[in-house]
Amino acid sequence: MKLSETVPGVALNTLSRVAGRPAGAATFALFHMPLARSTARPAERELIERAHVGRVELEGKHAVTYEWGEGTRTVLLVHGWQSRGSRLSELVTAFLDRGYRVVAFDAPGHGAASGRSATILDYRTVLTTLHERYGAFDGLVAHSLGTLASFFALRHGVKAERIVTVSGVCDFDYLVDEFTSALGLRPRLKAELHRRIARDLFPGLPADRSPFSAAHTAEEVDAPLLVIHDADDTRIGVEQGRRLSGAFGERARLVVTSGLGHRRILGDPEVVRAAVDFVEHGPGASHNTNRTDVHLFATLE
């Protein structure tokens, strides 16, 4: 457990003993606040300089959007927590090489965007706005938390012909469990966090489907799905990938890699190629399963 996580946890647990509601409000706020803001690497800065940069206005803050290329086919890239759009730079370049127009963004509290926090509602607003701007996407590629947020937006009308997830979160509950475990929060605070999440984020969901899960969208989202997850991902366990793939049944393909972890997987050449091939050619796209390098495509399920 990181010191930066244990100190707030101790403070929140202490506060909850004397002031439950303020402690609950503080826990809910911290849950949506990235503790670090990713900065662009030199190669990413060069890519950003080539982009058409725009904004999506939200209440009291804004997201920053990026567009590359002039192709007639459009792919949307969705970053994860404490990340930024340019972290998917290898995917940007690969899709541009195939003639796509590529759209990405920095969510509020991330990258070059304003604000100190972001919720799944903010992600939904950004994706919905981009959908209104560009129309249905030929492909959507999402990483980590961006996966869960993307399916939330897909449930609310965003359309994509093909979907690729990398190291994706399937269940909102998974985030709550990881957050409360990392901070060592008391059960009372966890219950209060769940109450606020249900009230403020998912008020229209039935009790048995709250918090939200991407698995709940299998009957609503009819696009084919490629799920890529690393067996050694210590941030988002591979069982989240298996659960997402299992929920979509025959419409999903699960690829489990080895040795790439949670972030390095984004830049792996074989992962990038598989994602781009799937968006371009669909479920019939071939995957290289005969590589001797143990890091790449250990199993194809």
XYZ file of C-alpha atoms in Angstrom:
301
model
C 0.000 0.000 0.000
C 1.359 3.443 -0.953
C 1.959 6.075 1.701
C -0.051 8.540 -0.404
C -2.995 6.171 -0.043
C -2.635 5.215 3.621
C -2.473 8.795 4.934
C -5.852 9.817 3.446
C -7.279 6.472 4.560
C -6.306 7.033 8.179
C -7.684 10.571 8.069
C -11.009 9.468 6.575
C -11.412 6.590 9.025
C -10.729 8.933 11.927
C -13.174 11.541 10.645
C -15.876 8.910 10.088
C -15.913 8.108 13.816
C -17.003 11.627 14.724
C -18.589 12.993 11.542
C -19.942 10.293 9.263
C -21.529 12.436 6.559
C -18.537 14.778 6.035
C -16.283 11.719 5.922
C -18.568 10.134 3.322
C -18.551 13.294 1.215
C -14.753 13.497 1.415
C -14.423 9.825 0.458
C -16.691 10.296 -2.555
C -14.689 13.353 -3.657
C -11.352 11.570 -3.257
C -12.667 8.587 -5.217
C -13.023 10.843 -8.268
C -9.767 12.754 -7.857
C -6.653 11.550 -9.711
C -3.717 11.715 -7.302
C -1.307 12.365 -10.175
C -1.634 14.105 -13.540
C 0.152 12.433 -16.439
C 2.502 14.676 -18.417
C 3.196 14.215 -22.120
C 6.460 12.527 -23.080
C 8.636 14.099 -25.821
C 7.279 11.814 -28.558
C 3.740 12.479 -27.343
C 4.281 16.244 -27.396
C 5.268 15.998 -31.056
C 2.066 14.103 -31.778
C -0.020 16.658 -29.858
C 1.525 19.472 -31.882
C 0.256 17.811 -35.064
C -3.307 17.509 -33.759
C -6.304 19.725 -34.245
C -7.025 20.624 -30.612
C -10.488 21.445 -29.280
C -12.542 21.430 -26.100
C -15.628 19.883 -24.607
C -17.179 22.120 -21.981
C -18.504 20.575 -18.797
C -19.885 22.230 -15.704
C -17.010 24.256 -14.248
C -14.306 22.434 -16.231
C -13.434 21.203 -19.696
C -11.921 18.269 -21.542
C -9.327 18.716 -24.288
C -9.908 16.907 -27.584
C -7.433 15.882 -30.288
C -8.030 15.024 -33.931
C -5.539 13.670 -36.449
C -5.967 12.763 -40.110
C -8.612 13.384 -42.719
C -9.849 9.868 -43.400
C -13.500 9.053 -43.907
C -13.322 6.354 -41.211
C -13.113 7.579 -37.614
C -11.776 5.771 -34.566
C -12.115 7.030 -30.994
C -9.428 6.308 -28.389
C -10.364 6.493 -24.690
C -7.682 6.733 -21.994
C -7.775 5.410 -18.444
C -7.345 6.846 -14.955
C -4.375 9.145 -14.282
C -3.587 8.986 -17.985
C -4.157 11.144 -21.069
C -5.065 10.790 -24.724
C -1.466 10.920 -25.922
C -0.624 7.774 -23.912
C -2.269 5.908 -26.779
C 0.200 7.426 -29.258
C 1.234 4.108 -30.843
C -2.404 3.416 -31.628
C -2.811 6.917 -33.055
C 0.118 6.400 -35.414
C -1.001 2.921 -36.453
C -4.525 4.036 -37.292
C -3.225 7.054 -39.212
C -1.037 4.727 -41.261
C -4.221 2.834 -42.230
C -5.931 6.026 -43.370
C -8.220 6.630 -40.385
C -9.168 9.874 -38.764
C -8.243 9.478 -35.076
C -9.966 11.234 -32.179
C -8.778 11.225 -28.555
C -9.165 13.437 -25.514
C -7.934 14.322 -22.044
C -10.759 13.898 -19.542
C -11.219 16.554 -16.830
C -8.501 16.283 -14.202
C -6.208 14.564 -16.720
C -3.524 15.702 -19.131
C -4.095 19.232 -20.438
C -7.756 19.369 -19.326
C -8.959 21.580 -16.508
C -10.407 20.530 -13.168
C -9.162 18.252 -10.415
C -11.639 15.405 -10.714
C -13.514 13.259 -13.204
C -16.535 11.004 -12.927
C -17.987 8.386 -15.235
C -20.638 11.009 -16.020
C -17.926 13.367 -17.285
C -16.535 10.649 -19.538
C -20.037 9.990 -20.848
C -20.534 13.672 -21.643
C -17.265 13.827 -23.557
C -18.004 10.659 -25.559
C -21.564 11.767 -26.281
C -20.359 15.169 -27.487
C -17.755 13.574 -29.755
C -20.399 11.184 -31.095
C -22.604 14.149 -31.951
C -19.632 15.821 -33.630
C -18.353 12.875 -35.696
C -21.278 10.469 -35.899
C -21.016 6.744 -35.235
C -17.408 5.610 -34.859
C -15.943 2.939 -37.086
C -13.935 1.789 -34.091
C -13.564 2.516 -30.392
C -10.434 1.495 -28.474
C -10.450 1.959 -24.701
C -7.888 1.351 -21.972
C -8.449 0.595 -18.288
C -11.176 2.785 -16.728
C -11.846 4.112 -20.230
C -13.413 0.734 -20.996
C -16.067 1.001 -18.302
C -16.743 4.641 -19.190
C -17.059 3.763 -22.872
C -19.660 1.078 -22.241
C -21.562 3.509 -20.039
C -21.627 5.953 -22.971
C -22.535 3.170 -25.421
C -25.475 2.338 -23.180
C -26.584 5.961 -23.550
C -26.580 6.155 -27.340
C -22.960 6.376 -28.487
C -22.400 4.017 -31.436
C -19.266 2.177 -32.551
C -19.052 -0.478 -35.257
C -16.230 -2.397 -33.512
C -14.826 -2.199 -30.004
C -11.405 -3.054 -28.594
C -10.628 -2.999 -24.884
C -7.120 -3.145 -23.431
C -6.618 -3.852 -19.708
C -10.244 -2.892 -19.268
C -12.410 -2.498 -16.171
C -15.689 -4.379 -16.480
C -17.346 -3.652 -13.105
C -17.675 -0.352 -11.260
C -17.725 -2.384 -8.049
C -14.176 -3.490 -8.855
C -13.035 0.140 -8.646
C -14.794 0.614 -5.325
C -13.246 -2.541 -3.882
C -9.742 -1.585 -5.032
C -10.095 1.991 -3.773
C -11.412 1.098 -0.324
C -8.910 -1.748 0.064
C -5.947 0.445 -0.901
C -6.942 3.085 1.656
C -7.940 0.549 4.305
C -11.339 2.199 4.734
C -13.794 1.009 7.370
C -16.889 -0.929 6.201
C -19.049 2.002 7.256
C -17.214 4.312 4.852
C -17.390 1.783 2.047
C -21.151 1.480 2.551
C -21.477 5.275 2.513
C -19.426 5.450 -0.689
C -21.738 2.893 -2.304
C -24.767 4.909 -1.214
C -23.433 8.101 -2.751
C -22.416 6.341 -5.960
C -25.908 4.899 -6.388
C -27.537 8.246 -5.594
C -25.283 10.597 -7.581
C -23.982 8.495 -10.480
C -26.551 5.784 -11.220
C -29.934 6.987 -9.908
C -31.851 5.434 -12.804
C -30.365 1.958 -12.520
C -32.284 -0.875 -10.842
C -30.814 -1.831 -7.481
C -29.600 -5.178 -8.828
C -27.660 -3.393 -11.585
C -26.072 -0.652 -9.520
C -23.245 0.166 -9.607
C -22.909 -0.057 -13.372
C -21.119 -2.943 -15.092
C -20.138 -3.277 -18.741
C -21.475 -6.819 -18.480
C -24.954 -5.292 -18.142
C -24.762 -3.902 -21.700
C -24.417 -7.197 -23.565
C -28.032 -6.988 -24.778
C -27.759 -3.294 -25.678
C -24.374 -3.104 -27.398
C -24.335 -5.300 -30.490
C -20.849 -4.464 -31.822
C -18.200 -7.217 -31.988
C -15.628 -6.960 -29.220
C -11.915 -7.735 -28.912
C -10.773 -7.949 -25.273
C -7.002 -7.784 -24.681
C -5.709 -8.212 -21.135
C -2.371 -9.192 -19.630
C -2.155 -12.091 -17.190
C 0.412 -10.116 -15.160
C -1.644 -6.922 -14.873
C -1.392 -5.947 -11.194
C -3.578 -2.873 -11.593
C -6.690 -4.387 -13.210
C -6.787 -8.155 -12.790
C -7.219 -10.331 -15.860
C -10.485 -11.682 -14.434
C -12.048 -8.344 -15.371
C -11.180 -9.068 -19.002
C -12.526 -12.596 -18.734
C -15.763 -11.332 -17.201
C -16.271 -8.761 -19.963
C -15.553 -11.270 -22.698
C -17.798 -13.879 -21.094
C -20.723 -11.471 -20.886
C -20.633 -10.888 -24.656
C -20.286 -14.570 -25.519
C -19.672 -15.346 -29.171
C -19.485 -11.651 -30.077
C -16.275 -11.265 -28.049
C -12.738 -12.547 -28.530
C -10.396 -12.649 -25.536
C -6.633 -12.385 -25.985
C -4.531 -12.882 -22.843
C -0.945 -11.660 -23.062
C 1.879 -12.257 -20.599
C 4.553 -9.997 -19.144
C 3.201 -6.671 -20.437
C 1.438 -5.401 -17.325
C -1.137 -2.637 -17.288
C 0.508 0.215 -19.194
C 3.311 -1.244 -21.317
C 0.693 -3.281 -23.161
C -0.493 -0.094 -24.890
C 2.771 0.249 -26.808
C 3.341 -3.396 -27.655
C 3.535 -3.749 -31.466
C 1.501 -6.971 -31.588
C -1.216 -5.572 -29.346
C -1.400 -2.419 -31.462
C -1.547 -4.449 -34.680
C -4.276 -6.718 -33.293
C -6.382 -3.726 -32.245
C -6.046 -1.977 -35.596
C -6.666 -5.188 -37.576
C -9.809 -5.887 -35.577
C -11.211 -2.408 -36.161
C -10.367 -2.562 -39.866
C -11.309 -6.152 -40.668
C -13.582 -7.260 -37.821
C -13.673 -10.593 -35.972
C -12.118 -12.388 -38.945
C -8.816 -10.544 -38.471
C -5.985 -12.975 -37.771
C -3.862 -12.814 -34.613
C -0.312 -14.021 -34.372
C -0.367 -16.837 -31.812
C 2.880 -18.487 -32.832
C 5.327 -15.911 -31.514
C 8.144 -17.387 -29.417
C 8.350 -14.218 -27.331
C 6.462 -15.164 -24.135
C 5.310 -11.565 -23.676
C 3.058 -11.684 -26.697
C -0.248 -13.455 -27.029
C 0.263 -16.248 -24.578
C -3.284 -17.502 -25.158
C -6.094 -16.736 -27.520
C -9.484 -17.699 -26.165
